[in-house]
C-alpha cells in the first residue's frame, strides 16, 4: 500500500495510469462484445484486465463509469474520414466502414448502442461521440463543394452525411436485416444525387 | 374452476379471450412505456391488467411471449399509409407519423426497439413487423410512378422508403438528438429528389 503511484498517478501517455486504462477499456470492449452491457460487471472487467478490483472501483466507480469512458476513448482514436477524390467515393468508403463495424460479430458498436438505451450517462457520451464524428466528416462535403461537385451556395454538410449513412444503420441495427453489400454504395449515391439536386442546400436568410 | 371458458375459450373477436388479450397487451404497452422491457414482469402485467396471473402464465408463458404478442398485435392494426396526392407529401406525412411515435414520452416504439436488443424472439417479431410495414408502404411509390413522378422503368420502392424514413429514426433513436420539426419533410424531399434522379431505379437485367 506504499506504491507512490497510488497517490501521485503517472498520467504521461504510456505511463502506468494510461496503461491500466488501456487494459481496463480493452476488457470492457471484450466483455461488452461478448455479453452485452447486461453482462458487464466491475468484477468481470477487473479479472479480465488483470487489474485490482479496488483500482477499477476507485477510478471508474461503477459500470456506467466504464461505459462512459469506453465511449470517450472511442472518440480519442486518431480517426480520419476517407479522402478518395469524389463525394460518392468518400461516402461509400465511410458507409463500408460503418457497415463493417456493425456486422462484425460480436459488434462493439452495436453493444454500445444497446447500452445507451439503458444508461442515460452512456447515451449522453454516445451522443457526444456521434457529434464529434459527424463534425469530423463535414470536411468530406466541404472538399466536394470545393471541387465543384455540389450546387453553388452552402450545402448542409451534416444533412448530407445523415442521408448517406442513416440507411446503413437503419438496415443493420434497427431492421436487423442481413447485411446488403450493395447498400453502402447505394445509400451514398442516393445522398450525392439528392445533394446535387439541391436537397441539402441552405437557403440564404432561410 | 368450473368456468367453461377455461377449457373452451371463446375466440370470437370481442369474446372473452380477445378481451383478456386486449387487457393484457394494453398493460404490456403501459409497463413497457413506463419502465422499459427491463421492468416488465408477468406479475406486473397481470396486476395492471386485472387478469389472473395463472392466465397470463398459461397464455404467454414468459416475458418474451408478451413482447412477441405485443409486437404482433401492432401489425394487426388496420393501418394505411398516407395518400396525399404526391410522393413528397406522402413521405413527409409518413415521417411525421414516425417522428411522433418516437418522440412521445414515454415511447412504446422506442421501448420495443430497446427490448429487441435483448430478446432474440422480440427482435424477430419486430423484423417481421418492419417488413410488413415497408411492404404496406410500397403503394406510396407505386402511385407516384403511376402519376409519372418517377423516371420510366421500375423504381425500388423499398429503397425509396428506407432513404426517406431512415434519417428520422437515426436522428431520434440512435443520435438521441432533439426532434427537428423540419426533418420529416427534409428527409422526404431528399429521397424524392434522389428517386427522380434515378438513384433507386432498377436496371433491367442488373
mmCIF file of C-alpha atoms in Angstrom:
data_model
loop_
_atom_site.group_PDB
_atom_site.id
_atom_site.type_symbol
_atom_site.label_atom_id
_atom_site.label_comp_id
_atom_site.label_asym_id
_atom_site.label_seq_id
_atom_site.Cartn_x
_atom_site.Cartn_y
_atom_site.Cartn_z
ATOM 1 C CA UNK A 1 0.000 0.000 0.000
ATOM 2 C CA UNK A 2 3.038 2.315 -0.202
ATOM 3 C CA UNK A 3 3.007 2.303 -4.001
ATOM 4 C CA UNK A 4 3.661 6.000 -4.738
ATOM 5 C CA UNK A 5 1.622 5.843 -7.953
ATOM 6 C CA UNK A 6 -1.495 5.293 -5.827
ATOM 7 C CA UNK A 7 -1.341 8.907 -4.636
ATOM 8 C CA UNK A 8 0.661 10.513 -7.461
ATOM 9 C CA UNK A 9 -0.504 8.677 -10.566
ATOM 10 C CA UNK A 10 1.749 8.858 -13.582
ATOM 11 C CA UNK A 11 -0.505 10.439 -16.206
ATOM 12 C CA UNK A 12 2.022 10.648 -19.045
ATOM 13 C CA UNK A 13 0.890 8.846 -22.194
ATOM 14 C CA UNK A 14 2.321 5.366 -21.883
ATOM 15 C CA UNK A 15 2.669 5.768 -18.119
ATOM 16 C CA UNK A 16 1.157 3.409 -15.570
ATOM 17 C CA UNK A 17 -2.185 5.229 -15.409
ATOM 18 C CA UNK A 18 -2.547 5.155 -19.172
ATOM 19 C CA UNK A 19 -1.524 1.501 -19.280
ATOM 20 C CA UNK A 20 -4.103 0.476 -16.691
ATOM 21 C CA UNK A 21 -6.792 2.450 -18.506
ATOM 22 C CA UNK A 22 -5.894 0.718 -21.768
ATOM 23 C CA UNK A 23 -6.083 -2.719 -20.113
ATOM 24 C CA UNK A 24 -9.399 -1.957 -18.428
ATOM 25 C CA UNK A 25 -11.015 -0.464 -21.530
ATOM 26 C CA UNK A 26 -9.862 -3.394 -23.673
ATOM 27 C CA UNK A 27 -11.543 -5.669 -21.120
ATOM 28 C CA UNK A 28 -14.738 -3.575 -21.227
ATOM 29 C CA UNK A 29 -14.828 -3.825 -25.028
ATOM 30 C CA UNK A 30 -14.332 -7.584 -24.940
ATOM 31 C CA UNK A 31 -16.963 -8.117 -22.222
ATOM 32 C CA UNK A 32 -19.443 -5.829 -23.994
ATOM 33 C CA UNK A 33 -18.962 -7.544 -27.315
ATOM 34 C CA UNK A 34 -19.354 -10.997 -25.770
ATOM 35 C CA UNK A 35 -22.175 -10.459 -23.313
ATOM 36 C CA UNK A 36 -23.627 -7.020 -23.983
ATOM 37 C CA UNK A 37 -23.886 -4.379 -21.288
ATOM 38 C CA UNK A 38 -26.160 -6.616 -19.235
ATOM 39 C CA UNK A 39 -23.235 -8.955 -18.615
ATOM 40 C CA UNK A 40 -20.856 -6.129 -17.738
ATOM 41 C CA UNK A 41 -19.662 -6.178 -14.110
ATOM 42 C CA UNK A 42 -16.841 -4.405 -12.304
ATOM 43 C CA UNK A 43 -15.525 -7.791 -11.160
ATOM 44 C CA UNK A 44 -15.584 -9.325 -14.646
ATOM 45 C CA UNK A 45 -13.735 -6.356 -16.103
ATOM 46 C CA UNK A 46 -11.106 -6.335 -13.322
ATOM 47 C CA UNK A 47 -10.483 -10.054 -13.718
ATOM 48 C CA UNK A 48 -10.212 -9.922 -17.492
ATOM 49 C CA UNK A 49 -7.973 -6.833 -17.350
ATOM 50 C CA UNK A 50 -5.757 -8.344 -14.659
ATOM 51 C CA UNK A 51 -6.177 -5.177 -12.587
ATOM 52 C CA UNK A 52 -7.070 -4.944 -8.886
ATOM 53 C CA UNK A 53 -10.796 -4.571 -8.310
ATOM 54 C CA UNK A 54 -10.097 -1.721 -5.893
ATOM 55 C CA UNK A 55 -8.380 0.188 -8.701
ATOM 56 C CA UNK A 56 -11.322 -0.314 -11.054
ATOM 57 C CA UNK A 57 -13.819 0.809 -8.391
ATOM 58 C CA UNK A 58 -11.703 3.830 -7.430
ATOM 59 C CA UNK A 59 -11.210 5.102 -10.972
ATOM 60 C CA UNK A 60 -14.471 4.159 -12.704
ATOM 61 C CA UNK A 61 -16.811 3.845 -9.694
ATOM 62 C CA UNK A 62 -19.493 1.797 -11.458
ATOM 63 C CA UNK A 63 -20.495 0.141 -14.719
ATOM 64 C CA UNK A 64 -21.856 3.459 -16.005
ATOM 65 C CA UNK A 65 -18.397 4.965 -15.486
ATOM 66 C CA UNK A 66 -16.818 2.180 -17.530
ATOM 67 C CA UNK A 67 -19.345 2.679 -20.343
ATOM 68 C CA UNK A 68 -18.790 6.428 -20.478
ATOM 69 C CA UNK A 69 -15.013 6.027 -20.531
ATOM 70 C CA UNK A 70 -15.031 3.379 -23.260
ATOM 71 C CA UNK A 71 -17.196 5.665 -25.407
ATOM 72 C CA UNK A 72 -14.968 8.679 -24.681
ATOM 73 C CA UNK A 73 -11.930 6.563 -25.610
ATOM 74 C CA UNK A 74 -13.504 5.726 -28.974
ATOM 75 C CA UNK A 75 -13.566 9.474 -29.627
ATOM 76 C CA UNK A 76 -9.855 9.784 -28.821
ATOM 77 C CA UNK A 77 -8.795 7.460 -31.637
ATOM 78 C CA UNK A 78 -6.937 9.293 -34.389
ATOM 79 C CA UNK A 79 -9.589 8.595 -36.997
ATOM 80 C CA UNK A 80 -9.886 10.460 -40.289
ATOM 81 C CA UNK A 81 -12.684 10.332 -42.840
ATOM 82 C CA UNK A 82 -11.925 8.793 -46.244
ATOM 83 C CA UNK A 83 -10.433 11.012 -48.988
ATOM 84 C CA UNK A 84 -10.960 9.217 -52.301
ATOM 85 C CA UNK A 85 -11.294 12.238 -54.587
ATOM 86 C CA UNK A 86 -15.093 12.214 -55.016
ATOM 87 C CA UNK A 87 -18.066 12.725 -52.724
ATOM 88 C CA UNK A 88 -19.588 9.448 -53.824
ATOM 89 C CA UNK A 89 -16.320 7.605 -53.212
ATOM 90 C CA UNK A 90 -15.860 9.158 -49.768
ATOM 91 C CA UNK A 91 -19.422 8.443 -48.620
ATOM 92 C CA UNK A 92 -19.268 4.893 -49.972
ATOM 93 C CA UNK A 93 -15.996 4.245 -48.123
ATOM 94 C CA UNK A 94 -17.469 5.758 -44.957
ATOM 95 C CA UNK A 95 -20.568 3.564 -45.253
ATOM 96 C CA UNK A 96 -18.440 0.484 -45.820
ATOM 97 C CA UNK A 97 -16.506 1.248 -42.657
ATOM 98 C CA UNK A 98 -19.766 1.736 -40.749
ATOM 99 C CA UNK A 99 -21.359 -1.435 -42.087
ATOM 100 C CA UNK A 100 -18.227 -3.411 -41.235
ATOM 101 C CA UNK A 101 -18.294 -2.168 -37.631
ATOM 102 C CA UNK A 102 -21.965 -3.107 -37.314
ATOM 103 C CA UNK A 103 -21.969 -6.560 -38.887
ATOM 104 C CA UNK A 104 -18.794 -7.931 -37.293
ATOM 105 C CA UNK A 105 -19.827 -10.457 -34.603
ATOM 106 C CA UNK A 106 -19.609 -9.675 -31.790
ATOM 107 C CA UNK A 107 -20.049 -5.980 -32.561
ATOM 108 C CA UNK A 108 -18.738 -3.498 -30.011
ATOM 109 C CA UNK A 109 -20.597 -0.700 -31.849
ATOM 110 C CA UNK A 110 -23.975 -2.445 -31.554
ATOM 111 C CA UNK A 111 -23.316 -3.359 -27.911
ATOM 112 C CA UNK A 112 -22.684 0.332 -27.172
ATOM 113 C CA UNK A 113 -25.917 1.361 -28.861
ATOM 114 C CA UNK A 114 -27.817 -1.248 -26.867
ATOM 115 C CA UNK A 115 -26.174 0.001 -23.664
ATOM 116 C CA UNK A 116 -27.166 3.568 -24.403
ATOM 117 C CA UNK A 117 -30.837 2.543 -24.353
ATOM 118 C CA UNK A 118 -30.391 1.662 -20.705
ATOM 119 C CA UNK A 119 -27.900 4.128 -19.300
ATOM 120 C CA UNK A 120 -28.580 7.841 -19.540
ATOM 121 C CA UNK A 121 -24.870 8.573 -18.981
ATOM 122 C CA UNK A 122 -23.836 6.171 -21.738
ATOM 123 C CA UNK A 123 -26.462 7.723 -24.018
ATOM 124 C CA UNK A 124 -25.053 11.201 -23.432
ATOM 125 C CA UNK A 125 -21.472 10.028 -24.002
ATOM 126 C CA UNK A 126 -22.571 8.333 -27.201
ATOM 127 C CA UNK A 127 -24.357 11.470 -28.442
ATOM 128 C CA UNK A 128 -21.132 13.435 -27.903
ATOM 129 C CA UNK A 129 -19.203 10.798 -29.881
ATOM 130 C CA UNK A 130 -21.685 10.881 -32.783
ATOM 131 C CA UNK A 131 -21.491 14.678 -32.803
ATOM 132 C CA UNK A 132 -17.702 14.610 -32.987
ATOM 133 C CA UNK A 133 -17.713 12.015 -35.741
ATOM 134 C CA UNK A 134 -20.213 13.928 -37.877
ATOM 135 C CA UNK A 135 -18.225 17.142 -37.293
ATOM 136 C CA UNK A 136 -15.034 15.357 -38.408
ATOM 137 C CA UNK A 137 -16.773 14.109 -41.550
ATOM 138 C CA UNK A 138 -18.003 17.525 -42.655
ATOM 139 C CA UNK A 139 -14.690 18.002 -44.483
ATOM 140 C CA UNK A 140 -15.885 15.358 -46.975
ATOM 141 C CA UNK A 141 -18.712 17.670 -48.065
ATOM 142 C CA UNK A 142 -16.539 20.803 -47.932
ATOM 143 C CA UNK A 143 -14.000 19.186 -50.262
ATOM 144 C CA UNK A 144 -16.780 18.142 -52.658
ATOM 145 C CA UNK A 145 -18.066 21.727 -52.720
ATOM 146 C CA UNK A 146 -14.510 22.994 -53.388
ATOM 147 C CA UNK A 147 -14.233 20.549 -56.298
ATOM 148 C CA UNK A 148 -17.466 21.933 -57.741
ATOM 149 C CA UNK A 149 -19.422 18.710 -57.172
ATOM 150 C CA UNK A 150 -22.266 20.495 -55.393
ATOM 151 C CA UNK A 151 -24.620 23.328 -56.335
ATOM 152 C CA UNK A 152 -23.362 26.867 -55.721
ATOM 153 C CA UNK A 153 -24.049 28.239 -52.258
ATOM 154 C CA UNK A 154 -23.831 26.466 -48.932
ATOM 155 C CA UNK A 155 -24.767 22.797 -48.521
ATOM 156 C CA UNK A 156 -25.764 21.465 -45.095
ATOM 157 C CA UNK A 157 -22.887 19.003 -44.627
ATOM 158 C CA UNK A 158 -24.455 17.276 -41.627
ATOM 159 C CA UNK A 159 -27.672 16.640 -43.565
ATOM 160 C CA UNK A 160 -25.723 15.075 -46.458
ATOM 161 C CA UNK A 161 -23.825 12.819 -44.044
ATOM 162 C CA UNK A 162 -27.026 11.783 -42.263
ATOM 163 C CA UNK A 163 -28.783 10.990 -45.532
ATOM 164 C CA UNK A 164 -25.836 8.898 -46.699
ATOM 165 C CA UNK A 165 -25.200 6.946 -43.506
ATOM 166 C CA UNK A 166 -28.619 6.579 -41.844
ATOM 167 C CA UNK A 167 -29.867 3.794 -44.176
ATOM 168 C CA UNK A 168 -26.873 1.612 -43.254
ATOM 169 C CA UNK A 169 -27.543 1.907 -39.516
ATOM 170 C CA UNK A 170 -31.270 1.526 -40.121
ATOM 171 C CA UNK A 171 -30.859 -1.648 -42.179
ATOM 172 C CA UNK A 172 -28.397 -3.395 -39.891
ATOM 173 C CA UNK A 173 -29.184 -2.102 -36.394
ATOM 174 C CA UNK A 174 -32.913 -1.426 -36.375
ATOM 175 C CA UNK A 175 -34.270 -3.692 -39.130
ATOM 176 C CA UNK A 176 -31.699 -6.393 -38.257
ATOM 177 C CA UNK A 177 -31.700 -7.377 -41.903
ATOM 178 C CA UNK A 178 -28.892 -9.413 -43.436
ATOM 179 C CA UNK A 179 -26.104 -7.029 -44.474
ATOM 180 C CA UNK A 180 -26.526 -5.881 -48.062
ATOM 181 C CA UNK A 181 -23.144 -5.496 -49.795
ATOM 182 C CA UNK A 182 -24.683 -3.005 -52.254
ATOM 183 C CA UNK A 183 -26.184 -0.765 -49.591
ATOM 184 C CA UNK A 184 -23.105 1.332 -48.681
ATOM 185 C CA UNK A 185 -22.695 2.475 -52.265
ATOM 186 C CA UNK A 186 -26.416 2.739 -52.992
ATOM 187 C CA UNK A 187 -27.090 4.920 -49.960
ATOM 188 C CA UNK A 188 -24.033 7.072 -50.745
ATOM 189 C CA UNK A 189 -25.118 7.521 -54.366
ATOM 190 C CA UNK A 190 -28.651 8.495 -53.370
ATOM 191 C CA UNK A 191 -27.321 11.138 -50.965
ATOM 192 C CA UNK A 192 -24.995 12.527 -53.643
ATOM 193 C CA UNK A 193 -27.806 12.741 -56.220
ATOM 194 C CA UNK A 194 -30.057 14.448 -53.701
ATOM 195 C CA UNK A 195 -27.254 16.882 -52.763
ATOM 196 C CA UNK A 196 -26.557 17.688 -56.437
ATOM 197 C CA UNK A 197 -30.288 18.338 -56.901
ATOM 198 C CA UNK A 198 -30.124 20.880 -54.070
ATOM 199 C CA UNK A 199 -31.887 18.826 -51.379
ATOM 200 C CA UNK A 200 -29.433 19.985 -48.709
ATOM 201 C CA UNK A 201 -28.770 23.492 -49.994
ATOM 202 C CA UNK A 202 -29.060 26.134 -47.320
ATOM 203 C CA UNK A 203 -31.289 28.987 -48.453
ATOM 204 C CA UNK A 204 -29.762 32.359 -47.714
ATOM 205 C CA UNK A 205 -31.763 34.029 -44.982
ATOM 206 C CA UNK A 206 -33.872 30.876 -44.601
ATOM 207 C CA UNK B 1 -62.712 -23.596 -11.526
ATOM 208 C CA UNK B 2 -65.745 -24.808 -13.449
ATOM 209 C CA UNK B 3 -65.741 -21.762 -15.712
ATOM 210 C CA UNK B 4 -66.453 -23.392 -19.102
ATOM 211 C CA UNK B 5 -64.386 -20.763 -20.933
ATOM 212 C CA UNK B 6 -61.273 -22.137 -19.246
ATOM 213 C CA UNK B 7 -61.429 -25.221 -21.419
ATOM 214 C CA UNK B 8 -63.379 -23.939 -24.399
ATOM 215 C CA UNK B 9 -62.128 -20.384 -24.817
ATOM 216 C CA UNK B 10 -64.369 -18.038 -26.752
ATOM 217 C CA UNK B 11 -62.124 -16.892 -29.595
ATOM 218 C CA UNK B 12 -64.650 -14.715 -31.409
ATOM 219 C CA UNK B 13 -63.450 -11.155 -31.876
ATOM 220 C CA UNK B 14 -64.808 -9.339 -28.875
ATOM 221 C CA UNK B 15 -65.162 -12.609 -26.982
ATOM 222 C CA UNK B 16 -63.611 -13.281 -23.588
ATOM 223 C CA UNK B 17 -60.281 -14.483 -24.997
ATOM 224 C CA UNK B 18 -59.939 -11.406 -27.162
ATOM 225 C CA UNK B 19 -60.934 -9.179 -24.260
ATOM 226 C CA UNK B 20 -58.328 -10.670 -21.951
ATOM 227 C CA UNK B 21 -55.679 -10.352 -24.653
ATOM 228 C CA UNK B 22 -56.593 -6.690 -25.171
ATOM 229 C CA UNK B 23 -56.346 -6.017 -21.418
ATOM 230 C CA UNK B 24 -53.023 -7.822 -21.091
ATOM 231 C CA UNK B 25 -51.458 -6.187 -24.148
ATOM 232 C CA UNK B 26 -52.607 -2.735 -23.019
ATOM 233 C CA UNK B 27 -50.886 -3.458 -19.704
ATOM 234 C CA UNK B 28 -47.710 -4.603 -21.505
ATOM 235 C CA UNK B 29 -47.660 -1.377 -23.541
ATOM 236 C CA UNK B 30 -48.114 0.761 -20.439
ATOM 237 C CA UNK B 31 -45.456 -1.121 -18.448
ATOM 238 C CA UNK B 32 -43.010 -1.038 -21.372
ATOM 239 C CA UNK B 33 -43.510 2.661 -21.943
ATOM 240 C CA UNK B 34 -43.073 3.430 -18.238
ATOM 241 C CA UNK B 35 -40.238 1.132 -17.267
ATOM 242 C CA UNK B 36 -38.816 -0.337 -20.462
ATOM 243 C CA UNK B 37 -38.552 -4.061 -21.029
ATOM 244 C CA UNK B 38 -36.243 -4.386 -18.035
ATOM 245 C CA UNK B 39 -39.127 -3.523 -15.731
ATOM 246 C CA UNK B 40 -41.550 -5.899 -17.478
ATOM 247 C CA UNK B 41 -42.695 -8.796 -15.298
ATOM 248 C CA UNK B 42 -45.510 -11.321 -15.619
ATOM 249 C CA UNK B 43 -46.768 -10.247 -12.174
ATOM 250 C CA UNK B 44 -46.722 -6.528 -13.003
ATOM 251 C CA UNK B 45 -48.634 -7.111 -16.228
ATOM 252 C CA UNK B 46 -51.227 -9.378 -14.575
ATOM 253 C CA UNK B 47 -51.812 -6.857 -11.782
ATOM 254 C CA UNK B 48 -52.137 -3.894 -14.100
ATOM 255 C CA UNK B 49 -54.390 -5.829 -16.487
ATOM 256 C CA UNK B 50 -56.576 -7.121 -13.653
ATOM 257 C CA UNK B 51 -56.173 -10.650 -15.010
ATOM 258 C CA UNK B 52 -55.229 -13.782 -13.028
ATOM 259 C CA UNK B 53 -51.509 -14.448 -13.051
ATOM 260 C CA UNK B 54 -52.190 -18.073 -13.936
ATOM 261 C CA UNK B 55 -53.972 -16.935 -17.098
ATOM 262 C CA UNK B 56 -51.059 -14.735 -18.119
ATOM 263 C CA UNK B 57 -48.544 -17.547 -17.490
ATOM 264 C CA UNK B 58 -50.689 -20.091 -19.346
ATOM 265 C CA UNK B 59 -51.225 -17.984 -22.451
ATOM 266 C CA UNK B 60 -47.966 -16.028 -22.749
ATOM 267 C CA UNK B 61 -45.592 -18.288 -20.766
ATOM 268 C CA UNK B 62 -42.903 -15.643 -20.185
ATOM 269 C CA UNK B 63 -41.932 -12.030 -20.763
ATOM 270 C CA UNK B 64 -40.596 -12.934 -24.231
ATOM 271 C CA UNK B 65 -44.060 -14.257 -25.113
ATOM 272 C CA UNK B 66 -45.641 -10.962 -24.030
ATOM 273 C CA UNK B 67 -43.156 -8.967 -26.117
ATOM 274 C CA UNK B 68 -43.729 -11.064 -29.234
ATOM 275 C CA UNK B 69 -47.511 -10.790 -28.875
ATOM 276 C CA UNK B 70 -47.493 -7.033 -28.342
ATOM 277 C CA UNK B 71 -45.363 -6.637 -31.484
ATOM 278 C CA UNK B 72 -47.614 -8.995 -33.458
ATOM 279 C CA UNK B 73 -50.635 -7.014 -32.257
ATOM 280 C CA UNK B 74 -49.074 -3.795 -33.585
ATOM 281 C CA UNK B 75 -49.048 -5.480 -37.003
ATOM 282 C CA UNK B 76 -52.763 -6.320 -36.728
ATOM 283 C CA UNK B 77 -53.813 -2.682 -36.503
ATOM 284 C CA UNK B 78 -55.699 -1.551 -39.593
ATOM 285 C CA UNK B 79 -53.064 0.970 -40.589
ATOM 286 C CA UNK B 80 -52.801 2.544 -44.025
ATOM 287 C CA UNK B 81 -50.025 4.694 -45.469
ATOM 288 C CA UNK B 82 -50.827 8.349 -46.218
ATOM 289 C CA UNK B 83 -52.348 9.264 -49.611
ATOM 290 C CA UNK B 84 -51.829 12.984 -50.118
ATOM 291 C CA UNK B 85 -51.538 13.053 -53.908
ATOM 292 C CA UNK B 86 -47.753 13.443 -54.166
ATOM 293 C CA UNK B 87 -44.749 11.293 -53.259
ATOM 294 C CA UNK B 88 -43.223 14.124 -51.273
ATOM 295 C CA UNK B 89 -46.470 14.694 -49.389
ATOM 296 C CA UNK B 90 -46.918 11.004 -48.631
ATOM 297 C CA UNK B 91 -43.342 10.511 -47.418
ATOM 298 C CA UNK B 92 -43.493 13.685 -45.329
ATOM 299 C CA UNK B 93 -46.742 12.556 -43.691
ATOM 300 C CA UNK B 94 -45.252 9.104 -43.069
ATOM 301 C CA UNK B 95 -42.142 10.654 -41.492
ATOM 302 C CA UNK B 96 -44.252 12.919 -39.306
ATOM 303 C CA UNK B 97 -46.174 9.904 -38.061
ATOM 304 C CA UNK B 98 -42.887 8.071 -37.367
ATOM 305 C CA UNK B 99 -41.290 11.027 -35.589
ATOM 306 C CA UNK B 100 -44.416 11.495 -33.464
ATOM 307 C CA UNK B 101 -44.314 7.843 -32.354
ATOM 308 C CA UNK B 102 -40.631 8.158 -31.440
ATOM 309 C CA UNK B 103 -40.617 11.463 -29.588
ATOM 310 C CA UNK B 104 -43.756 10.967 -27.486
ATOM 311 C CA UNK B 105 -42.675 10.288 -23.863
ATOM 312 C CA UNK B 106 -42.866 7.534 -22.863
ATOM 313 C CA UNK B 107 -42.496 5.996 -26.315
ATOM 314 C CA UNK B 108 -43.794 2.480 -26.799
ATOM 315 C CA UNK B 109 -41.975 2.309 -30.167
ATOM 316 C CA UNK B 110 -38.587 3.117 -28.619
ATOM 317 C CA UNK B 111 -39.202 0.701 -25.733
ATOM 318 C CA UNK B 112 -39.856 -2.079 -28.278
ATOM 319 C CA UNK B 113 -36.646 -1.300 -30.139
ATOM 320 C CA UNK B 114 -34.699 -1.371 -26.885
ATOM 321 C CA UNK B 115 -36.313 -4.703 -25.987
ATOM 322 C CA UNK B 116 -35.359 -6.191 -29.327
ATOM 323 C CA UNK B 117 -31.680 -5.617 -28.494
ATOM 324 C CA UNK B 118 -32.083 -8.053 -25.632
ATOM 325 C CA UNK B 119 -34.587 -10.639 -26.786
ATOM 326 C CA UNK B 120 -33.947 -12.630 -29.932
ATOM 327 C CA UNK B 121 -37.665 -13.520 -30.148
ATOM 328 C CA UNK B 122 -38.691 -9.878 -29.819
ATOM 329 C CA UNK B 123 -36.097 -8.951 -32.445
ATOM 330 C CA UNK B 124 -37.540 -11.466 -34.912
ATOM 331 C CA UNK B 125 -41.105 -10.318 -34.251
ATOM 332 C CA UNK B 126 -40.013 -6.734 -34.768
ATOM 333 C CA UNK B 127 -38.255 -7.582 -38.055
ATOM 334 C CA UNK B 128 -41.497 -9.173 -39.288
ATOM 335 C CA UNK B 129 -43.422 -6.028 -38.298
ATOM 336 C CA UNK B 130 -40.968 -3.719 -40.102
ATOM 337 C CA UNK B 131 -41.169 -5.932 -43.187
ATOM 338 C CA UNK B 132 -44.952 -5.765 -43.202
ATOM 339 C CA UNK B 133 -44.953 -2.013 -42.720
ATOM 340 C CA UNK B 134 -42.484 -1.399 -45.546
ATOM 341 C CA UNK B 135 -44.473 -3.760 -47.787
ATOM 342 C CA UNK B 136 -47.673 -1.839 -46.963
ATOM 343 C CA UNK B 137 -45.952 1.446 -47.805
ATOM 344 C CA UNK B 138 -44.746 0.348 -51.242
ATOM 345 C CA UNK B 139 -48.086 1.528 -52.664
ATOM 346 C CA UNK B 140 -46.914 5.102 -51.996
ATOM 347 C CA UNK B 141 -44.102 4.643 -54.539
ATOM 348 C CA UNK B 142 -46.285 2.687 -56.974
ATOM 349 C CA UNK B 143 -48.841 5.504 -57.002
ATOM 350 C CA UNK B 144 -46.077 8.067 -57.592
ATOM 351 C CA UNK B 145 -44.810 6.022 -60.549
ATOM 352 C CA UNK B 146 -48.370 5.801 -61.923
ATOM 353 C CA UNK B 147 -48.677 9.585 -61.648
ATOM 354 C CA UNK B 148 -45.464 9.956 -63.664
ATOM 355 C CA UNK B 149 -43.488 11.405 -60.744
ATOM 356 C CA UNK B 150 -40.625 8.934 -61.177
ATOM 357 C CA UNK B 151 -38.289 8.013 -64.049
ATOM 358 C CA UNK B 152 -39.568 5.429 -66.541
ATOM 359 C CA UNK B 153 -38.854 1.818 -65.616
ATOM 360 C CA UNK B 154 -39.039 0.195 -62.221
ATOM 361 C CA UNK B 155 -38.077 2.027 -59.020
ATOM 362 C CA UNK B 156 -37.025 0.045 -55.932
ATOM 363 C CA UNK B 157 -39.882 1.085 -53.642
ATOM 364 C CA UNK B 158 -38.294 -0.319 -50.500
ATOM 365 C CA UNK B 159 -35.086 1.641 -51.152
ATOM 366 C CA UNK B 160 -37.056 4.895 -51.568
ATOM 367 C CA UNK B 161 -38.923 4.256 -48.310
ATOM 368 C CA UNK B 162 -35.704 3.430 -46.449
ATOM 369 C CA UNK B 163 -33.968 6.552 -47.745
ATOM 370 C CA UNK B 164 -36.919 8.711 -46.713
ATOM 371 C CA UNK B 165 -37.514 7.274 -43.256
ATOM 372 C CA UNK B 166 -34.069 6.166 -42.014
ATOM 373 C CA UNK B 167 -32.836 9.682 -41.136
ATOM 374 C CA UNK B 168 -35.802 10.209 -38.810
ATOM 375 C CA UNK B 169 -35.095 7.014 -36.856
ATOM 376 C CA UNK B 170 -31.373 7.755 -36.933
ATOM 377 C CA UNK B 171 -31.784 11.271 -35.576
ATOM 378 C CA UNK B 172 -34.221 10.437 -32.792
ATOM 379 C CA UNK B 173 -33.410 6.841 -31.798
ATOM 380 C CA UNK B 174 -29.676 6.461 -32.377
ATOM 381 C CA UNK B 175 -28.342 10.026 -32.162
ATOM 382 C CA UNK B 176 -30.892 10.901 -29.448
ATOM 383 C CA UNK B 177 -30.924 14.420 -30.785
ATOM 384 C CA UNK B 178 -33.736 16.843 -30.005
ATOM 385 C CA UNK B 179 -36.548 16.265 -32.520
ATOM 386 C CA UNK B 180 -36.163 18.503 -35.556
ATOM 387 C CA UNK B 181 -39.562 19.669 -36.843
ATOM 388 C CA UNK B 182 -38.075 20.207 -40.330
ATOM 389 C CA UNK B 183 -36.543 16.738 -40.603
ATOM 390 C CA UNK B 184 -39.627 14.753 -41.727
ATOM 391 C CA UNK B 185 -40.080 16.988 -44.747
ATOM 392 C CA UNK B 186 -36.362 17.437 -45.431
ATOM 393 C CA UNK B 187 -35.675 13.706 -45.427
ATOM 394 C CA UNK B 188 -38.745 13.056 -47.596
ATOM 395 C CA UNK B 189 -37.703 15.737 -50.093
ATOM 396 C CA UNK B 190 -34.164 14.373 -50.342
ATOM 397 C CA UNK B 191 -35.480 10.865 -51.044
ATOM 398 C CA UNK B 192 -37.848 12.203 -53.727
ATOM 399 C CA UNK B 193 -35.062 14.188 -55.444
ATOM 400 C CA UNK B 194 -32.774 11.137 -55.370
ATOM 401 C CA UNK B 195 -35.588 8.947 -56.765
ATOM 402 C CA UNK B 196 -36.330 11.430 -59.562
ATOM 403 C CA UNK B 197 -32.607 11.450 -60.400
ATOM 404 C CA UNK B 198 -32.749 7.658 -60.784
ATOM 405 C CA UNK B 199 -30.948 6.692 -57.555
ATOM 406 C CA UNK B 200 -33.390 3.859 -56.899
ATOM 407 C CA UNK B 201 -34.079 2.822 -60.489
ATOM 408 C CA UNK B 202 -33.772 -0.895 -61.042
ATOM 409 C CA UNK B 203 -31.584 -1.638 -64.049
ATOM 410 C CA UNK B 204 -33.128 -4.247 -66.291
ATOM 411 C CA UNK B 205 -31.132 -7.442 -66.007
ATOM 412 C CA UNK B 206 -28.917 -5.842 -63.374
#
